[in-house]
Each structure stands twice: as structure tokens, then as C-alpha cells.
Amino acid sequence: MGRSGAGKTSMRSLIFSNYSAHDTRRLGATIDVEHSTVQFMGDLSLNIWDCGGQHKYLENYLNEQRENIFGNVEVLIYVFDLETASRESEYQLYDECLQKLGIYSKDAKVYTLVHKMDKVPDPEQKEARLEVYRRALAERSGMFKPEVFGTSIWDFSLYHAWSQIVHRLVPNMSTIERHLEKFRALTDACEVVLFERATFLVVCFATSNETVPQGRFMTVSQAIKTYRNRCSNVQESFRSFEIRNKSYTLFIEPFTKSTYILVITSDPEIEPAVTKANIKAAKPHFQDKLMI
């Protein structure tokens, strides 16, 4: 949800339809509501409603269609346009959406994306702008307590936001994380990351280094998806990826039916063939016991 031109359809196309950031320039305005269903992590079905932001549609959502639009909602993602000419009118629309959500789907989770953050190149100014939104939304969101993310289609921030959102939607995530950490420890790996197969969003990760910035995993996610799309453009299929140097060995391999796995080892005594064998041996456990 959000006003026209905020970038809602662009981000959906980038994450779920394998568009590149440049490809989104071809997209037109959304007419009314576009429905799509995405299978995520096996049995999790995401029914995504992309609501057009033109004034006539917004009036309809908030009045005649209010129960249809705001009923049975699990997650509301509200997109703010950083370049808006009237922030107050954006807040007013947000307030109205949350009011309707409180009536028809009071248990829904709310996430807000302050989009087009690339328009503010200075990191300190970017954080200051984002903090303005955080404070304003904390004051006016009542019981919903939304998480606020700054996003752009031109860097990893969009993947970070959506990875955080879908991470909270997977019902057995704590179990998956526990088993992934056990796998990391048993294989003496430095880092292990699970990516969802279709979107390459980060599902979860385990690391021996608590200071590793999470943004690094999102950067890998974005880079691999871009590389996979380029392979597709030249009619080649992406299957796996391996990098070896004197500091580490990195593997990205198909894992379960709905995931890829990234494994990084730094011990030169660990043979690459052993790591690959460990990945293969772990597949049935994660596939059958964790159902991913």
C-alpha cells in the first residue's frame, strides 16, 4: 500500500519476478489491485495484493472495498516515497489504512518501507531522514508498532528489508536456525547462509563471527540473483558457484527443493570435496525433517 509512484510494483517485480532495477523503468502504473501468488519455502504461499496508489483507487479501498482490502490481512507493507511533495498527506493516508486494519485485521503485522533512499547519497543524512520517519510512525501507529526500513532498488537495502519480512513469516524459523548452526559447527564452516530458491532472499544464516554485518549476506543475495538473471539472458542455467583463494573457500549449491545454501570455510586443511559431501549429506535432514 502507498501512493502512486512510490515504487511498490517496482520492488515487487525486482524481488518476485526477476526484474533488474533497470527493467522496472518499463513498468506502468498499477490499475486497481494486482493479485499474485508466490510459493515460498516450499509450502508457504504468499498471496500478494499490489494496490494501485492513484487517488480514485485509494478512495475506493478506504470506503466501498474496505472490508475486502483490509480483511484477513497477515502483513501490511506500506511504502513511503522519500520524494513526496507532502509528507503530511502520506501520513494521513497511512493513518487511515491502519485505522481500517485495526477494524478488520487487528493481528496483522505492519512494515513500512521508506523508499528511494538512493536519492540521499550522504549516509548520515540518510539515517537522519529515516529517523524522522521512525519517530513519526512510532507516535501514530498505536498497537501495530511497525518496523521501518530504508530501501532502494539500486542496492542491497531492498533485499535486506524483504528478507527480514519473510524471515518472520516462516513458522518454524527458530528450528531451522538451530539446525543450521549445528551444521555450521559440525562442518567447521565460518558462515552458512540459506537462500530461498526462487527469490534468493536470505532466509537465515549461522556464523562464527558475530561482528559480520548482515548487509554482506544481502549483497551476496543481490549479486547472485543478478548473475543468475544474466545466465538466463544468454540461455544458460545457473546451478552452483565456487570461489577458492588463500583466505577462504566459498560454495553456493542447490540444497533443498526450496533453498540454496552458501558455505564458507577458512581452514586450508578442509578439502572442498569434504565440504560438498557434507552439504549433500545434510540435504535429506533439512528436506524431510524440517520440510523446507
Short mmCIF file of C-alpha atoms in Angstrom, two decimals:
data_model
loop_
_atom_site.label_atom_id
_atom_site.label_comp_id
_atom_site.label_asym_id
_atom_site.label_seq_id
_atom_site.Cartn_x
_atom_site.Cartn_y
_atom_site.Cartn_z
CA MET A 1 0.00 0.00 0.00
CA GLY A 2 1.14 3.54 -0.71
CA ARG A 3 0.63 6.42 -3.09
CA SER A 4 1.14 6.22 -6.83
CA GLY A 5 4.78 6.39 -7.89
CA ALA A 6 6.16 5.24 -4.54
CA GLY A 7 7.79 2.20 -6.18
CA LYS A 8 5.56 -0.63 -4.92
CA THR A 9 5.30 -2.52 -8.20
CA SER A 10 8.98 -1.98 -8.99
CA MET A 11 10.11 -3.61 -5.77
CA ARG A 12 7.64 -6.48 -6.15
CA SER A 13 8.87 -7.11 -9.71
CA LEU A 14 12.50 -6.96 -8.61
CA ILE A 15 12.05 -9.45 -5.76
CA PHE A 16 9.48 -11.86 -7.14
CA SER A 17 9.60 -11.56 -10.96
CA ASN A 18 13.35 -11.45 -11.65
CA TYR A 19 13.33 -7.90 -12.99
CA SER A 20 16.54 -5.91 -12.81
CA ALA A 21 16.46 -2.38 -11.42
CA HIS A 22 16.78 -1.05 -14.99
CA ASP A 23 13.92 -3.28 -16.19
CA THR A 24 11.49 -1.66 -13.74
CA ARG A 25 11.56 1.53 -15.82
CA ARG A 26 9.26 -0.24 -18.27
CA LEU A 27 6.53 -0.73 -15.69
CA GLY A 28 3.40 1.39 -15.84
CA ALA A 29 1.07 2.45 -13.08
CA THR A 30 -0.85 -0.32 -11.30
CA ILE A 31 -4.54 -0.44 -12.22
CA ASP A 32 -6.66 -1.10 -9.12
CA VAL A 33 -5.29 -4.23 -7.38
CA GLU A 34 -2.88 -6.73 -8.92
CA HIS A 35 -3.05 -10.16 -7.28
CA SER A 36 -0.19 -12.64 -7.38
CA THR A 37 0.58 -15.87 -5.50
CA VAL A 38 4.16 -16.86 -4.76
CA GLN A 39 5.26 -20.20 -3.33
CA PHE A 40 7.93 -19.51 -0.73
CA MET A 41 9.98 -22.03 1.24
CA GLY A 42 8.01 -24.99 -0.01
CA ASP A 43 4.52 -24.94 1.46
CA LEU A 44 4.30 -21.25 2.38
CA SER A 45 2.02 -19.49 -0.09
CA LEU A 46 2.26 -15.69 -0.25
CA ASN A 47 -0.85 -14.02 -1.65
CA ILE A 48 0.39 -10.56 -2.60
CA TRP A 49 -2.00 -7.71 -3.30
CA ASP A 50 -0.29 -4.79 -5.02
CA CYS A 51 -2.69 -1.89 -4.56
CA GLY A 52 -2.59 0.93 -7.10
CA GLY A 53 -1.92 4.28 -5.47
CA GLN A 54 -3.94 6.67 -7.62
CA HIS A 55 -6.40 8.80 -5.67
CA LYS A 56 -9.55 7.18 -7.12
CA TYR A 57 -8.35 3.70 -6.12
CA LEU A 58 -7.29 4.77 -2.63
CA GLU A 59 -10.73 6.28 -2.00
CA ASN A 60 -12.31 3.02 -3.10
CA TYR A 61 -10.04 0.90 -0.86
CA LEU A 62 -10.85 3.00 2.20
CA ASN A 63 -14.60 3.12 1.60
CA GLU A 64 -16.51 0.73 -0.69
CA GLN A 65 -13.84 -2.03 -0.65
CA ARG A 66 -12.52 -1.54 2.89
CA GLU A 67 -13.53 -4.97 4.21
CA ASN A 68 -12.28 -6.74 1.09
CA ILE A 69 -8.94 -4.90 1.11
CA PHE A 70 -8.22 -4.87 4.85
CA GLY A 71 -9.90 -8.11 5.92
CA ASN A 72 -7.86 -11.25 6.69
CA VAL A 73 -4.54 -9.43 6.25
CA GLU A 74 -1.46 -11.11 7.71
CA VAL A 75 1.04 -8.43 6.70
CA LEU A 76 0.65 -4.84 5.54
CA ILE A 77 3.68 -3.34 3.81
CA TYR A 78 3.26 0.42 3.50
CA VAL A 79 5.63 2.20 1.10
CA PHE A 80 6.52 5.85 1.69
CA ASP A 81 8.02 7.84 -1.17
CA LEU A 82 11.03 9.77 0.13
CA GLU A 83 10.49 12.31 -2.65
CA THR A 84 6.89 13.06 -1.74
CA ALA A 85 5.78 16.66 -2.03
CA SER A 86 3.52 16.32 1.02
CA ARG A 87 4.71 14.11 3.82
CA GLU A 88 1.68 15.04 5.93
CA SER A 89 -0.75 13.71 3.31
CA GLU A 90 1.30 10.50 3.22
CA TYR A 91 0.94 10.22 7.00
CA GLN A 92 -2.81 10.83 6.76
CA LEU A 93 -3.24 8.01 4.24
CA TYR A 94 -1.11 5.74 6.44
CA ASP A 95 -3.30 6.62 9.44
CA GLU A 96 -6.46 5.75 7.50
CA CYS A 97 -5.00 2.40 6.39
CA LEU A 98 -4.07 1.48 9.95
CA GLN A 99 -7.48 2.54 11.20
CA LYS A 100 -9.14 0.13 8.75
CA LEU A 101 -6.57 -2.55 9.56
CA GLY A 102 -7.39 -2.18 13.25
CA ILE A 103 -11.05 -2.91 12.48
CA TYR A 104 -10.69 -5.83 10.08
CA SER A 105 -7.24 -7.38 10.78
CA LYS A 106 -6.06 -6.22 14.19
CA ASP A 107 -3.50 -9.03 14.47
CA ALA A 108 -1.72 -8.10 11.23
CA LYS A 109 1.97 -7.22 11.23
CA VAL A 110 2.93 -3.85 9.74
CA TYR A 111 6.17 -2.99 7.95
CA THR A 112 6.96 0.40 6.47
CA LEU A 113 9.48 0.97 3.71
CA VAL A 114 10.84 4.46 3.15
CA HIS A 115 11.68 4.02 -0.50
CA LYS A 116 14.10 5.73 -2.94
CA MET A 117 16.76 6.24 -0.28
CA ASP A 118 19.35 6.37 -3.06
CA LYS A 119 18.23 9.98 -3.58
CA VAL A 120 20.13 10.84 -0.37
CA PRO A 121 23.77 9.87 -1.02
CA ASP A 122 25.22 11.00 2.33
CA PRO A 123 24.94 8.14 4.91
CA GLU A 124 24.44 10.48 7.87
CA GLN A 125 21.71 12.45 6.12
CA LYS A 126 20.11 9.20 5.01
CA GLU A 127 19.96 7.93 8.60
CA ALA A 128 18.65 11.28 9.82
CA ARG A 129 15.82 11.23 7.24
CA LEU A 130 14.96 7.68 8.19
CA GLU A 131 14.91 8.57 11.89
CA VAL A 132 12.31 11.28 11.20
CA TYR A 133 10.01 8.59 9.80
CA ARG A 134 10.75 6.18 12.65
CA ARG A 135 9.75 8.74 15.28
CA ALA A 136 6.64 9.92 13.43
CA LEU A 137 5.41 6.38 12.77
CA ALA A 138 6.10 5.24 16.32
CA GLU A 139 3.85 8.03 17.57
CA ARG A 140 0.95 7.40 15.23
CA SER A 141 0.90 3.60 14.72
CA GLY A 142 -0.75 2.67 18.00
CA MET A 143 -0.85 -1.07 18.67
CA PHE A 144 0.83 -2.06 15.40
CA LYS A 145 4.41 -0.97 16.19
CA PRO A 146 5.78 -1.19 12.62
CA GLU A 147 9.35 -1.95 11.66
CA VAL A 148 10.78 0.79 9.45
CA PHE A 149 13.28 0.10 6.66
CA GLY A 150 15.03 2.46 4.26
CA THR A 151 15.07 0.90 0.80
CA SER A 152 16.21 1.41 -2.77
CA ILE A 153 16.05 -0.77 -5.87
CA TRP A 154 19.67 0.21 -6.60
CA ASP A 155 21.37 -1.51 -3.63
CA PHE A 156 21.00 -4.40 -1.19
CA SER A 157 18.66 -2.50 1.16
CA LEU A 158 15.53 -3.78 -0.60
CA TYR A 159 16.73 -7.39 -0.25
CA HIS A 160 17.51 -6.74 3.41
CA ALA A 161 14.00 -5.41 4.12
CA TRP A 162 12.19 -8.21 2.31
CA SER A 163 14.46 -10.87 3.83
CA GLN A 164 13.57 -9.57 7.29
CA ILE A 165 9.86 -9.61 6.43
CA VAL A 166 9.75 -13.15 5.03
CA HIS A 167 12.03 -14.38 7.83
CA ARG A 168 9.21 -13.60 10.25
CA LEU A 169 6.63 -15.38 8.10
CA VAL A 170 8.29 -18.83 8.14
CA PRO A 171 6.60 -20.67 11.04
CA ASN A 172 9.47 -22.99 12.08
CA MET A 173 12.29 -20.47 11.65
CA SER A 174 13.80 -20.93 15.12
CA THR A 175 14.15 -24.67 14.46
CA ILE A 176 15.75 -24.09 11.07
CA GLU A 177 18.22 -21.60 12.59
CA ARG A 178 19.15 -24.06 15.33
CA HIS A 179 19.84 -26.86 12.87
CA LEU A 180 21.76 -24.55 10.56
CA GLU A 181 24.05 -23.52 13.42
CA LYS A 182 24.58 -27.19 14.26
CA PHE A 183 25.50 -27.89 10.64
CA ARG A 184 27.93 -24.95 10.64
CA ALA A 185 29.66 -26.19 13.79
CA LEU A 186 29.88 -29.80 12.61
CA THR A 187 31.47 -28.78 9.30
CA ASP A 188 33.86 -26.17 10.82
CA ALA A 189 32.44 -23.55 8.49
CA CYS A 190 32.84 -19.84 9.16
CA GLU A 191 29.47 -18.91 7.71
CA VAL A 192 26.43 -20.73 6.37
CA VAL A 193 23.52 -18.93 4.70
CA LEU A 194 20.21 -20.29 3.42
CA PHE A 195 18.68 -18.52 0.42
CA GLU A 196 15.14 -19.08 -0.84
CA ARG A 197 15.49 -20.72 -4.24
CA ALA A 198 13.20 -18.55 -6.39
CA THR A 199 13.85 -15.09 -4.97
CA PHE A 200 17.31 -15.64 -3.46
CA LEU A 201 16.19 -13.75 -0.37
CA VAL A 202 18.17 -14.59 2.76
CA VAL A 203 16.12 -16.99 4.88
CA CYS A 204 18.55 -17.32 7.79
CA PHE A 205 22.25 -17.69 8.50
CA ALA A 206 24.77 -19.02 11.02
CA THR A 207 28.19 -17.51 11.59
CA SER A 208 31.16 -17.95 13.90
CA ASN A 209 31.87 -14.22 13.69
CA GLU A 210 29.25 -12.13 15.50
CA THR A 211 30.65 -8.91 14.02
CA VAL A 212 29.87 -9.87 10.42
CA PRO A 213 27.45 -7.24 9.06
CA GLN A 214 24.16 -8.75 7.89
CA GLY A 215 24.26 -6.43 4.88
CA ARG A 216 27.02 -8.59 3.43
CA PHE A 217 24.65 -11.54 3.04
CA MET A 218 22.10 -9.28 1.34
CA THR A 219 24.79 -8.04 -1.06
CA VAL A 220 25.59 -11.66 -1.96
CA SER A 221 21.88 -12.32 -2.43
CA GLN A 222 21.54 -9.40 -4.84
CA ALA A 223 24.73 -10.28 -6.72
CA ILE A 224 23.84 -13.95 -7.22
CA LYS A 225 20.34 -13.14 -8.40
CA THR A 226 21.75 -10.63 -10.89
CA TYR A 227 24.27 -13.22 -12.12
CA ARG A 228 21.54 -15.86 -12.42
CA ASN A 229 19.40 -13.50 -14.48
CA ARG A 230 22.34 -12.81 -16.80
CA CYS A 231 22.86 -16.54 -17.26
CA SER A 232 19.21 -16.82 -18.19
CA ASN A 233 19.55 -13.99 -20.73
CA VAL A 234 22.16 -15.99 -22.65
CA GLN A 235 20.13 -19.21 -22.27
CA GLU A 236 22.42 -20.73 -19.67
CA SER A 237 21.17 -22.13 -16.37
CA PHE A 238 22.75 -21.20 -13.06
CA ARG A 239 23.36 -24.19 -10.79
CA SER A 240 26.29 -23.64 -8.44
CA PHE A 241 29.14 -21.29 -7.66
CA GLU A 242 32.58 -21.82 -6.14
CA ILE A 243 35.41 -19.45 -5.21
CA ARG A 244 38.78 -20.51 -3.81
CA ASN A 245 41.62 -18.27 -2.68
CA LYS A 246 44.27 -18.29 0.06
CA SER A 247 41.86 -16.88 2.66
CA TYR A 248 38.70 -18.91 2.19
CA THR A 249 36.66 -21.26 0.03
CA LEU A 250 33.07 -20.35 -0.82
CA PHE A 251 30.36 -22.64 -2.15
CA ILE A 252 26.83 -21.84 -3.30
CA GLU A 253 24.97 -25.06 -4.01
CA PRO A 254 21.37 -26.21 -4.55
CA PHE A 255 20.21 -27.54 -1.20
CA THR A 256 16.58 -28.49 -0.59
CA LYS A 257 13.75 -28.17 -3.12
CA SER A 258 13.14 -24.59 -1.95
CA THR A 259 16.61 -23.37 -0.95
CA TYR A 260 20.20 -22.76 -1.95
CA ILE A 261 22.99 -22.87 0.62
CA LEU A 262 26.16 -20.80 0.92
CA VAL A 263 29.04 -22.29 2.92
CA ILE A 264 32.32 -20.51 3.63
CA THR A 265 35.34 -22.28 5.14
CA SER A 266 38.70 -20.71 6.02
CA ASP A 267 40.65 -23.74 7.27
CA PRO A 268 43.03 -24.74 4.42
CA GLU A 269 43.07 -28.33 5.70
CA ILE A 270 39.37 -28.79 4.89
CA GLU A 271 39.19 -30.25 1.41
CA PRO A 272 36.49 -28.75 -0.85
CA ALA A 273 35.26 -32.26 -1.64
CA VAL A 274 34.59 -32.83 2.06
CA THR A 275 32.51 -29.65 2.32
CA LYS A 276 30.50 -30.65 -0.74
CA ALA A 277 29.96 -34.12 0.73
CA ASN A 278 28.73 -32.56 3.97
CA ILE A 279 26.27 -30.37 2.07
CA LYS A 280 24.97 -33.41 0.20
CA ALA A 281 24.66 -35.44 3.41
CA ALA A 282 22.68 -32.67 5.14
CA LYS A 283 20.10 -32.29 2.37
CA PRO A 284 17.75 -35.12 3.45
CA HIS A 285 17.72 -33.87 7.04
CA PHE A 286 16.70 -30.32 6.11
CA GLN A 287 14.36 -31.52 3.35
CA ASP A 288 12.49 -34.23 5.23
CA LYS A 289 12.72 -33.31 8.90
CA LEU A 290 12.45 -29.52 8.59
CA MET A 291 10.22 -29.59 5.48
CA ILE A 292 11.97 -26.77 3.61
#
